[in-house]
Short mmCIF file of C-alpha atoms in Angstrom, two decimals:
data_model
loop_
_atom_site.label_atom_id
_atom_site.label_comp_id
_atom_site.label_asym_id
_atom_site.label_seq_id
_atom_site.Cartn_x
_atom_site.Cartn_y
_atom_site.Cartn_z
CA UNK A 1 201.63 86.59 72.99
CA UNK A 2 202.54 89.49 71.20
CA UNK A 3 200.48 92.64 70.74
CA UNK A 4 199.25 91.97 67.48
CA UNK A 5 197.85 88.58 67.58
CA UNK A 6 196.26 90.30 71.22
CA UNK A 7 194.62 92.76 69.05
CA UNK A 8 193.64 89.77 66.46
CA UNK A 9 191.71 88.09 69.28
CA UNK A 10 190.25 90.76 70.22
CA UNK A 11 188.93 91.35 67.00
CA UNK A 12 187.31 88.04 66.64
CA UNK A 13 185.56 88.27 69.98
CA UNK A 14 183.87 91.58 68.69
CA UNK A 15 183.51 89.64 64.98
CA UNK A 16 181.67 86.67 66.65
CA UNK A 17 179.51 89.15 69.10
CA UNK A 18 178.43 90.89 66.28
CA UNK A 19 177.32 87.56 64.63
CA UNK A 20 175.93 86.55 67.70
CA UNK A 21 173.74 89.30 68.19
CA UNK A 22 172.64 89.18 64.15
CA UNK A 23 171.55 85.55 64.88
CA UNK A 24 169.59 86.14 68.52
CA UNK A 25 167.69 89.18 66.43
CA UNK A 26 166.78 87.12 63.01
CA UNK A 27 165.71 84.81 65.60
CA UNK A 28 163.75 86.87 67.01
CA UNK A 29 162.27 88.72 64.66
CA UNK A 30 160.81 85.55 63.61
CA UNK A 31 159.31 84.78 66.47
CA UNK A 32 161.12 81.48 67.21
CA UNK A 33 162.38 79.57 70.55
CA UNK A 34 165.65 79.54 71.42
CA UNK A 35 165.22 75.48 72.23
CA UNK A 36 163.41 75.33 68.84
CA UNK A 37 166.08 76.62 66.91
CA UNK A 38 168.63 74.61 69.33
CA UNK A 39 166.07 70.85 68.44
CA UNK A 40 166.01 72.35 64.45
CA UNK A 41 170.45 72.52 64.45
CA UNK A 42 170.69 69.23 67.15
CA UNK A 43 172.56 71.10 69.76
CA UNK A 44 171.64 71.88 73.28
CA UNK A 45 170.02 74.99 73.87
CA UNK A 46 172.78 76.48 76.26
CA UNK A 47 175.10 76.01 73.38
CA UNK A 48 172.99 78.55 70.87
CA UNK A 49 172.76 80.31 73.63
CA UNK A 50 176.51 80.52 73.55
CA UNK A 51 176.54 81.21 69.77
CA UNK A 52 174.11 83.91 70.33
CA UNK A 53 176.56 85.77 73.23
CA UNK A 54 179.63 85.18 70.80
CA UNK A 55 181.34 82.80 73.39
CA UNK A 56 181.03 79.76 70.88
CA UNK A 57 182.26 79.67 67.36
CA UNK A 58 179.74 78.66 65.12
CA UNK A 59 180.62 76.32 62.39
CA UNK A 60 180.01 76.69 58.77
CA UNK A 61 177.52 73.84 58.25
CA UNK A 62 175.73 75.33 61.57
CA UNK A 63 176.05 78.69 60.08
CA UNK A 64 174.62 77.46 56.34
CA UNK A 65 171.45 76.10 58.69
CA UNK A 66 171.21 78.98 60.58
CA UNK A 67 170.79 80.64 57.53
CA UNK A 68 167.96 78.61 55.45
CA UNK A 69 166.14 78.39 58.73
CA UNK A 70 165.73 82.44 59.34
CA UNK A 71 166.00 83.04 55.61
CA UNK A 72 168.20 84.67 54.99
CA UNK A 73 171.86 85.18 53.20
CA UNK A 74 175.24 83.91 54.92
CA UNK A 75 176.73 86.99 53.85
CA UNK A 76 174.01 88.97 55.63
CA UNK A 77 174.77 87.76 59.40
CA UNK A 78 178.52 87.84 58.74
CA UNK A 79 178.90 91.24 57.59
CA UNK A 80 179.73 90.91 54.22
CA UNK A 81 176.21 91.88 53.43
CA UNK A 82 175.02 94.92 54.44
CA UNK A 83 171.41 94.90 53.79
CA UNK A 84 169.64 98.17 54.44
CA UNK A 85 166.65 98.86 52.65
CA UNK A 86 164.65 101.39 53.13
CA UNK A 87 160.91 101.65 52.20
CA UNK A 88 160.50 101.27 48.54
CA UNK A 89 159.25 104.18 46.99
CA UNK A 90 156.18 103.84 46.10
CA UNK A 91 155.33 102.47 50.00
CA UNK A 92 157.27 105.34 51.28
CA UNK A 93 155.49 107.42 48.95
CA UNK A 94 151.85 105.46 50.60
CA UNK A 95 153.06 106.22 53.64
CA UNK A 96 152.95 109.48 53.96
CA UNK A 97 149.51 109.43 53.17
CA UNK A 98 148.71 107.60 55.69
CA UNK A 99 148.40 110.17 58.22
CA UNK A 100 147.58 108.27 61.11
CA UNK A 101 150.76 105.87 60.24
CA UNK A 102 152.31 105.45 63.89
CA UNK A 103 156.57 105.69 63.23
CA UNK A 104 156.01 102.63 65.00
CA UNK A 105 154.48 101.26 62.45
CA UNK A 106 156.55 103.04 59.79
CA UNK A 107 159.39 100.77 61.17
CA UNK A 108 157.90 98.00 61.26
CA UNK A 109 157.47 98.59 57.68
CA UNK A 110 161.40 99.37 57.37
CA UNK A 111 162.20 96.35 58.60
CA UNK A 112 160.45 93.96 56.75
CA UNK A 113 161.05 95.74 53.36
CA UNK A 114 164.96 94.64 54.59
CA UNK A 115 163.84 91.51 55.58
CA UNK A 116 162.44 90.63 52.30
CA UNK A 117 165.62 91.83 51.02
CA UNK A 118 167.63 89.87 52.48
CA UNK A 119 165.68 87.05 51.94
CA UNK A 120 165.55 87.95 47.88
CA UNK A 121 169.14 87.76 48.10
CA UNK A 122 169.73 84.61 48.80
CA UNK A 123 168.61 83.98 51.91
CA UNK A 124 165.51 82.27 50.71
CA UNK A 125 165.03 78.55 50.64
CA UNK B 1 142.38 96.99 37.19
CA UNK B 2 138.47 97.05 37.82
CA UNK B 3 137.20 100.21 36.67
CA UNK B 4 133.65 100.19 38.81
CA UNK B 5 132.43 99.04 42.05
CA UNK B 6 130.80 96.10 40.80
CA UNK B 7 133.21 94.44 38.79
CA UNK B 8 135.81 95.42 41.17
CA UNK B 9 133.35 92.34 43.93
CA UNK B 10 132.74 90.42 40.23
CA UNK B 11 137.43 90.49 39.66
CA UNK B 12 137.98 90.09 43.28
CA UNK B 13 135.62 86.95 43.79
CA UNK B 14 136.65 85.31 40.76
CA UNK B 15 140.71 85.21 41.86
CA UNK B 16 139.53 84.21 44.97
CA UNK B 17 137.59 81.35 43.43
CA UNK B 18 140.15 80.00 41.05
CA UNK B 19 143.29 80.40 43.84
CA UNK B 20 140.22 77.66 45.85
CA UNK B 21 139.93 75.65 42.00
CA UNK B 22 143.83 75.26 41.57
CA UNK B 23 144.34 74.31 45.79
CA UNK B 24 140.90 72.14 45.42
CA UNK B 25 139.89 73.96 48.63
CA UNK B 26 136.57 72.34 48.82
CA UNK B 27 137.23 68.82 48.53
CA UNK B 28 139.31 69.12 51.39
CA UNK B 29 136.93 70.37 53.93
CA UNK B 30 134.15 68.69 52.26
CA UNK B 31 136.44 65.66 53.50
CA UNK B 32 137.78 66.79 56.64
CA UNK B 33 135.56 69.91 57.91
CA UNK B 34 136.86 72.80 59.56
CA UNK B 35 137.69 76.68 57.44
CA UNK B 36 139.74 77.67 54.84
CA UNK B 37 143.54 77.88 55.58
CA UNK B 38 144.34 80.93 55.26
CA UNK B 39 147.88 80.73 56.50
CA UNK B 40 148.92 77.89 55.05
CA UNK B 41 147.88 78.96 51.59
CA UNK B 42 149.82 81.82 51.63
CA UNK B 43 152.44 79.91 53.47
CA UNK B 44 151.87 77.37 49.92
CA UNK B 45 152.39 80.12 47.42
CA UNK B 46 155.64 81.04 48.43
CA UNK B 47 154.43 84.55 49.70
CA UNK B 48 156.58 85.92 52.72
CA UNK B 49 154.88 86.32 55.58
CA UNK B 50 155.12 87.77 59.38
CA UNK B 51 153.35 88.81 62.04
CA UNK B 52 154.26 91.85 63.63
CA UNK B 53 152.86 94.09 66.73
CA UNK B 54 151.72 96.53 64.47
CA UNK B 55 149.72 99.72 66.17
CA UNK B 56 147.77 101.41 63.20
CA UNK B 57 147.68 98.86 60.72
CA UNK B 58 145.97 95.79 60.28
CA UNK B 59 148.59 94.97 57.67
CA UNK B 60 150.29 95.52 54.57
CA UNK B 61 151.32 94.36 51.43
CA UNK B 62 154.49 95.01 50.35
CA UNK B 63 155.11 94.40 46.58
CA UNK B 64 159.07 95.21 45.88
CA UNK B 65 162.10 94.26 46.74
CA UNK B 66 160.26 91.08 46.56
CA UNK B 67 156.24 90.69 47.67
CA UNK B 68 155.03 90.07 51.02
CA UNK B 69 152.30 90.07 53.76
CA UNK B 70 152.31 92.14 57.27
CA UNK B 71 149.69 90.89 59.77
CA UNK B 72 149.36 92.21 63.50
CA UNK B 73 149.06 90.18 65.98
CA UNK B 74 147.23 92.66 68.29
CA UNK B 75 143.89 91.22 67.06
CA UNK B 76 141.68 88.36 67.05
CA UNK B 77 142.61 85.38 65.15
CA UNK B 78 139.70 85.98 63.09
CA UNK B 79 140.82 89.53 61.71
CA UNK B 80 143.89 87.98 61.61
CA UNK B 81 142.99 85.85 58.91
CA UNK B 82 140.70 88.48 57.34
CA UNK B 83 143.31 90.67 57.12
CA UNK B 84 145.76 87.73 55.53
CA UNK B 85 143.61 86.81 52.96
CA UNK B 86 142.75 90.94 51.81
CA UNK B 87 146.77 91.28 51.26
CA UNK B 88 146.61 87.03 49.74
CA UNK B 89 143.89 89.29 47.11
CA UNK B 90 146.73 92.38 46.78
CA UNK B 91 149.62 89.62 46.06
CA UNK B 92 147.01 86.74 44.06
CA UNK B 93 146.09 90.15 41.62
CA UNK B 94 149.22 91.86 41.44
CA UNK B 95 148.05 95.26 43.01
CA UNK B 96 150.46 97.94 43.94
CA UNK B 97 151.74 98.38 48.04
CA UNK B 98 149.00 99.41 49.87
CA UNK B 99 148.98 99.80 53.79
CA UNK B 100 145.36 98.40 55.50
CA UNK B 101 143.67 100.06 58.31
CA UNK B 102 140.28 99.34 60.38
CA UNK B 103 138.39 100.32 56.77
CA UNK B 104 139.10 96.71 55.49
CA UNK B 105 136.43 95.30 57.65
CA UNK B 106 133.80 97.87 57.03
CA UNK B 107 133.84 99.16 53.56
CA UNK B 108 130.72 100.03 52.32
CA UNK B 109 130.07 99.60 48.94
CA UNK B 110 130.06 102.47 46.85
CA UNK B 111 132.44 104.44 49.21
CA UNK B 112 134.72 105.83 46.42
CA UNK B 113 138.79 105.31 46.93
CA UNK B 114 141.31 107.96 46.27
CA UNK B 115 142.36 108.51 42.98
CA UNK B 116 139.43 106.32 42.04
CA UNK B 117 141.43 102.93 42.43
CA UNK B 118 139.06 99.75 43.05
CA UNK B 119 142.38 97.72 44.32
CA UNK B 120 140.95 97.67 47.65
CA UNK B 121 137.11 96.66 46.88
CA UNK B 122 138.72 94.10 44.72
CA UNK B 123 140.80 92.75 47.50
CA UNK B 124 137.62 93.01 50.01
CA UNK B 125 135.72 90.99 47.91
CA UNK B 126 138.63 88.55 47.05
CA UNK B 127 139.42 88.09 51.05
CA UNK B 128 135.15 87.64 51.29
CA UNK B 129 135.23 84.79 49.05
CA UNK B 130 138.14 83.15 49.73
CA UNK B 131 137.54 82.69 53.39
CA UNK B 132 133.71 82.57 53.30
CA UNK B 133 132.86 80.84 49.93
CA UNK B 134 128.93 80.56 49.73
CA UNK B 135 129.84 76.67 49.79
CA UNK B 136 131.80 76.59 52.81
CA UNK B 137 128.83 77.98 54.57
CA UNK B 138 126.93 75.77 52.51
CA UNK B 139 128.37 72.85 53.92
CA UNK B 140 128.14 73.45 57.63
CA UNK B 141 125.07 74.18 57.36
CA UNK B 142 124.47 70.62 55.07
CA UNK B 143 126.63 69.11 58.28
CA UNK B 144 124.90 70.97 61.13
CA UNK B 145 121.35 70.14 59.65
CA UNK B 146 121.01 73.94 59.59
CA UNK B 147 118.01 75.70 57.83
CA UNK B 148 117.79 79.31 55.86
CA UNK B 149 115.50 80.17 58.91
CA UNK B 150 118.22 78.76 61.44
CA UNK B 151 120.40 81.59 59.93
CA UNK B 152 118.19 84.17 61.68
CA UNK B 153 119.07 82.41 65.51
CA UNK B 154 122.17 84.92 66.68
CA UNK B 155 123.50 81.23 67.69
CA UNK B 156 123.37 79.54 65.08
CA UNK B 157 125.13 82.28 63.33
CA UNK B 158 127.53 82.73 65.88
CA UNK B 159 128.34 79.06 65.89
CA UNK B 160 128.94 78.65 62.10
CA UNK B 161 131.25 82.13 62.35
CA UNK B 162 133.41 79.90 64.49
CA UNK B 163 133.21 76.71 61.97
CA UNK B 164 134.08 79.07 59.27
CA UNK B 165 136.88 80.85 60.90
CA UNK B 166 134.68 84.67 61.05
CA UNK B 167 133.95 87.21 63.27
CA UNK B 168 130.70 87.42 64.43
CA UNK B 169 129.69 90.07 62.44
CA UNK B 170 131.38 89.21 59.44
CA UNK B 171 129.05 86.38 58.82
CA UNK B 172 126.25 87.89 59.71
CA UNK B 173 127.15 90.75 56.97
CA UNK B 174 128.27 87.74 54.67
CA UNK B 175 125.27 86.26 55.33
CA UNK B 176 123.11 89.23 53.77
CA UNK B 177 125.83 89.38 50.94
CA UNK B 178 124.48 85.41 49.38
CA UNK B 179 120.90 86.55 49.71
CA UNK B 180 120.99 84.55 53.01
CA UNK B 181 119.53 86.84 55.78
CA UNK B 182 118.18 90.05 55.16
CA UNK B 183 119.54 93.38 56.10
CA UNK B 184 116.97 93.89 58.57
CA UNK B 185 117.70 90.45 60.38
CA UNK B 186 121.25 91.48 60.00
CA UNK B 187 120.71 94.42 61.75
CA UNK B 188 118.65 92.64 64.80
CA UNK B 189 121.34 89.66 64.80
CA UNK B 190 124.16 92.41 65.54
CA UNK B 191 122.15 93.58 68.10
CA UNK B 192 122.82 90.15 69.86
CA UNK B 193 127.27 90.28 71.83
CA UNK B 194 128.84 87.43 71.28
CA UNK B 195 129.70 87.68 75.15
CA UNK B 196 126.13 86.93 75.75
CA UNK B 197 126.09 84.00 73.11
CA UNK B 198 128.61 82.79 75.95
CA UNK B 199 127.27 83.35 78.16
CA UNK B 200 124.17 81.29 77.28
CA UNK B 201 126.22 78.34 76.30
CA UNK B 202 128.00 78.24 79.53
CA UNK B 203 125.33 78.30 81.90
CA UNK B 204 126.66 78.52 85.80
CA UNK B 205 130.21 78.39 84.47
CA UNK B 206 131.74 81.36 84.93
CA UNK B 207 134.80 81.95 82.71
CA UNK B 208 138.43 84.14 83.61
CA UNK B 209 136.92 86.70 81.03
CA UNK B 210 135.21 85.90 78.18
CA UNK B 211 137.88 86.44 75.21
CA UNK B 212 137.31 83.43 74.34
CA UNK B 213 134.88 81.41 71.98
CA UNK B 214 132.89 79.06 73.12
CA UNK B 215 131.86 75.78 71.06
CA UNK B 216 128.85 74.14 70.97
CA UNK B 217 129.72 70.26 69.88
CA UNK B 218 127.09 67.90 68.92
CA UNK B 219 127.54 64.39 67.39
CA UNK B 220 127.33 66.11 64.35
CA UNK B 221 130.88 67.26 64.76
CA UNK B 222 131.96 63.61 64.80
CA UNK B 223 135.41 63.83 63.07
CA UNK B 224 135.69 67.58 62.19
CA UNK B 225 138.76 68.88 62.77
CA UNK B 226 137.89 72.70 64.16
CA UNK B 227 140.44 76.05 64.76
CA UNK B 228 140.45 78.12 67.49
CA UNK B 229 142.10 80.53 70.10
CA UNK B 230 143.47 79.43 73.22
CA UNK B 231 141.03 80.74 75.81
CA UNK B 232 137.91 78.60 73.77
CA UNK B 233 135.74 76.66 76.20
CA UNK B 234 133.71 73.55 74.37
CA UNK B 235 130.54 72.60 74.98
CA UNK B 236 129.54 68.73 74.51
CA UNK B 237 125.73 68.17 74.30
CA UNK B 238 125.63 64.69 73.27
CA UNK B 239 122.50 61.97 73.69
CA UNK B 240 122.88 59.74 76.26
CA UNK B 241 121.36 55.91 76.35
CA UNK B 242 121.86 55.43 79.80
CA UNK B 243 118.53 53.48 79.85
CA UNK B 244 120.34 50.71 78.52
CA UNK B 245 123.34 51.43 80.15
CA UNK B 246 125.62 53.61 77.96
CA UNK B 247 126.98 57.07 78.94
CA UNK B 248 129.80 59.02 77.56
CA UNK B 249 133.33 58.44 79.26
CA UNK B 250 134.72 61.89 80.63
CA UNK B 251 137.95 59.61 81.25
CA UNK B 252 138.75 59.54 77.57
CA UNK B 253 138.26 63.17 77.82
CA UNK B 254 140.44 63.99 80.21
CA UNK B 255 142.66 61.88 78.65
CA UNK B 256 142.77 64.19 75.69
CA UNK B 257 144.32 67.12 78.24
CA UNK B 258 140.42 68.26 78.63
CA UNK B 259 139.06 69.67 82.43
CA UNK B 260 135.76 69.22 82.77
CA UNK B 261 134.33 72.14 84.25
CA UNK B 262 130.80 71.49 84.30
CA UNK B 263 129.15 68.44 84.02
CA UNK B 264 125.24 67.76 83.42
CA UNK B 265 121.77 65.73 82.78
CA UNK B 266 118.93 67.09 80.87
CA UNK B 267 116.06 64.80 79.92
CA UNK B 268 115.55 64.36 75.92
CA UNK B 269 111.37 63.33 76.87
CA UNK B 270 110.36 64.44 79.77
CA UNK B 271 107.32 61.79 79.25
CA UNK B 272 109.68 59.31 78.42
CA UNK B 273 111.28 57.39 81.71
CA UNK B 274 114.77 55.94 81.07
CA UNK B 275 114.50 57.45 77.60
CA UNK B 276 117.73 58.96 76.23
CA UNK B 277 119.02 62.10 78.25
CA UNK B 278 120.82 64.69 77.28
CA UNK B 279 124.30 65.17 78.77
CA UNK B 280 126.09 68.23 78.85
CA UNK B 281 129.63 68.48 79.74
CA UNK B 282 131.71 72.16 79.29
CA UNK B 283 135.60 70.94 78.59
CA UNK B 284 138.61 73.59 78.66
CA UNK B 285 141.48 72.70 77.02
CA UNK B 286 144.46 72.43 80.05
CA UNK B 287 147.39 70.09 79.25
CA UNK B 288 146.87 69.99 75.19
CA UNK B 289 146.26 73.28 72.47
CA UNK B 290 146.35 71.30 70.05
CA UNK B 291 145.84 67.36 69.29
CA UNK B 292 142.93 65.02 69.69
CA UNK B 293 139.43 64.79 71.12
CA UNK B 294 138.31 61.47 71.61
CA UNK B 295 135.44 59.93 73.92
CA UNK B 296 133.12 57.16 73.60
CA UNK B 297 129.39 56.50 74.88
CA UNK B 298 129.67 52.84 76.46
CA UNK B 299 128.99 50.76 79.27
CA UNK B 300 131.07 50.76 81.61
CA UNK B 301 130.80 46.69 81.92
CA UNK B 302 131.68 46.40 78.78
CA UNK B 303 134.35 48.66 77.40
CA UNK B 304 134.94 47.53 73.46
CA UNK B 305 131.26 47.99 71.90
CA UNK B 306 131.12 51.33 71.54
CA UNK B 307 127.17 52.22 71.08
CA UNK B 308 129.07 55.88 69.48
CA UNK B 309 132.17 58.29 69.71
CA UNK B 310 132.75 61.57 69.14
CA UNK B 311 136.92 62.36 67.95
CA UNK B 312 137.53 66.08 67.16
CA UNK B 313 140.28 67.25 66.02
CA UNK B 314 141.17 70.23 66.69
CA UNK B 315 144.40 73.41 67.09
CA UNK B 316 143.53 75.76 69.57
CA UNK B 317 147.14 77.74 69.49
CA UNK B 318 145.63 80.33 67.55
CA UNK B 319 145.32 83.57 67.35
CA UNK B 320 149.13 83.84 65.35
CA UNK B 321 152.35 85.00 67.10
CA UNK B 322 154.80 87.36 66.77
CA UNK B 323 157.44 86.34 63.83
CA UNK B 324 156.41 83.22 61.27
CA UNK B 325 153.07 82.03 60.82
CA UNK B 326 151.53 78.63 62.98
CA UNK B 327 151.34 77.04 59.43
CA UNK B 328 155.13 78.13 58.48
CA UNK B 329 156.72 77.69 61.68
CA UNK B 330 155.12 73.82 61.84
CA UNK B 331 156.55 73.10 58.43
CA UNK B 332 159.88 74.67 58.79
CA UNK B 333 160.43 72.71 62.30
CA UNK B 334 158.92 69.75 62.36
CA UNK B 335 160.72 68.49 59.42
CA UNK B 336 163.84 68.98 60.22
#
C-alpha cells in the first residue's frame, strides 16, 4: 500500500468515527435507545453499535432513514452542513434578564436552538 | 396582545377552546374517558418539543429559527403537562420567546409582568383552559356521580386530579376558578397533603415511598383509559355478590400484569347476611406499564357467564423521560 492510500484510509476512518459520534449524539439527545433505533432500521443492535463507533460503514439508505428519525439533514451528519446556532437574539436577551438562569439551562437552550435550526433546514420529516 | 388582566385571561381561554373544538377533544374524551393529551396535541400540531433536564426552568418557548418547546424532566407528570400546555399557549397565540420558571404555577391575578405585557397571563389562562376545561371536570363528576358538595372532600378532589392529569393543588385552584368551591374551602383542601390521602387508601400496605399516586377504581371506571406514572398503585373497590357465588377473578388481574398486594372483603350492609360485600384489592403494576386490565366477577364453576366486569386501558409510563415525548416516540417508532 502506498503512503498516499494509507493516509486516505486513516482519513476515512476518522470521518467514519466523526459520523458515528454525531449519530450517537443525535440519538441520545432525542432519548432513543439503541435497540429501538436498530428495530426501526431493521438491523441488529450490534450493527448500530458498530456504526456509532465508526467500525461499520453506513449505507446511504440507512443514513437517510436515520436522518429522518433524528429530524436532521443528512448533510448535518456528514459534516457538510455545520449547523451551529447561537441563541436567537431575543432569547439571548431574555436569558440575560432571567437572573438565576443556570449555565446548564443556557446550554440546553443553545443546543435546542441548534436542533431547531438543523430540523428546519431540511431534516424535518 | 391583551392590554389588561381580564382580557388576557379571556384571550387565553378562548384560544384553548378554539383548539379543543378544532381537535374534537370533548367528544373523544366523552367516549374514552381520560384526560387531555397535551403532548399528543403538540405532536399533532408538528410543534418540535423535547424533554430535557432543565434545572431552574420548567420550560421554554423559542420562536426562532422555528417555533419549538422545551419541558423539564425534573418534575412529576402533572407539572410537565401543565408546563407543556403553557408553552403550547405561547405557540398558539404567536407569543415572543419565553423562559418559564415556577412562577407559571402560582402566578397571582393582577401581578404585573415585566414591561406590563400580558403574554404570560394569556399562556397561563390557555394552559388552565386547555388542560382543565370545565367540561372535563363536569364529565368526570358525571361519570363518578360526584356532586358539587363532594368536591369539598379532599379524597374526591384528589381522585379528580388524577383523572384530569393535574396536580392536587392545581385542581383545587381550578375548582375555585370555576366557582365550584370557595377560596376558604380550597385552603382547607390544601391543608390536606396528598400523601395522607394515599396512606388512607392503602391502609396497612406500605409502598417503598409515597411518590406514586393511588387510584381508587370502582365499577364507574369501567371502559375508561387512564394515564399515570411508574410508581402508581390501583385500589379496586368492587361490589361482590359472593352470596350468589360470584367472585372477582383476581387471576385475570395478575394475567394483566399486576401483583395483588392486599385483598380484603368489607361487609356492604352489616345487617344483611349473605348480601353483597365489597372486595377491596390493592394492585401494583409489575410486568406491564401500559396495556389493558381486565377482570370479571363470575362463578368459579361457571366461568362463561360474568355478572360484572371491569376493563381499563392504562398507561403508567409517565412522567415523560429525556428526549422526544412518548407521543412522538410512539408515532415514529411504532409506525416504522
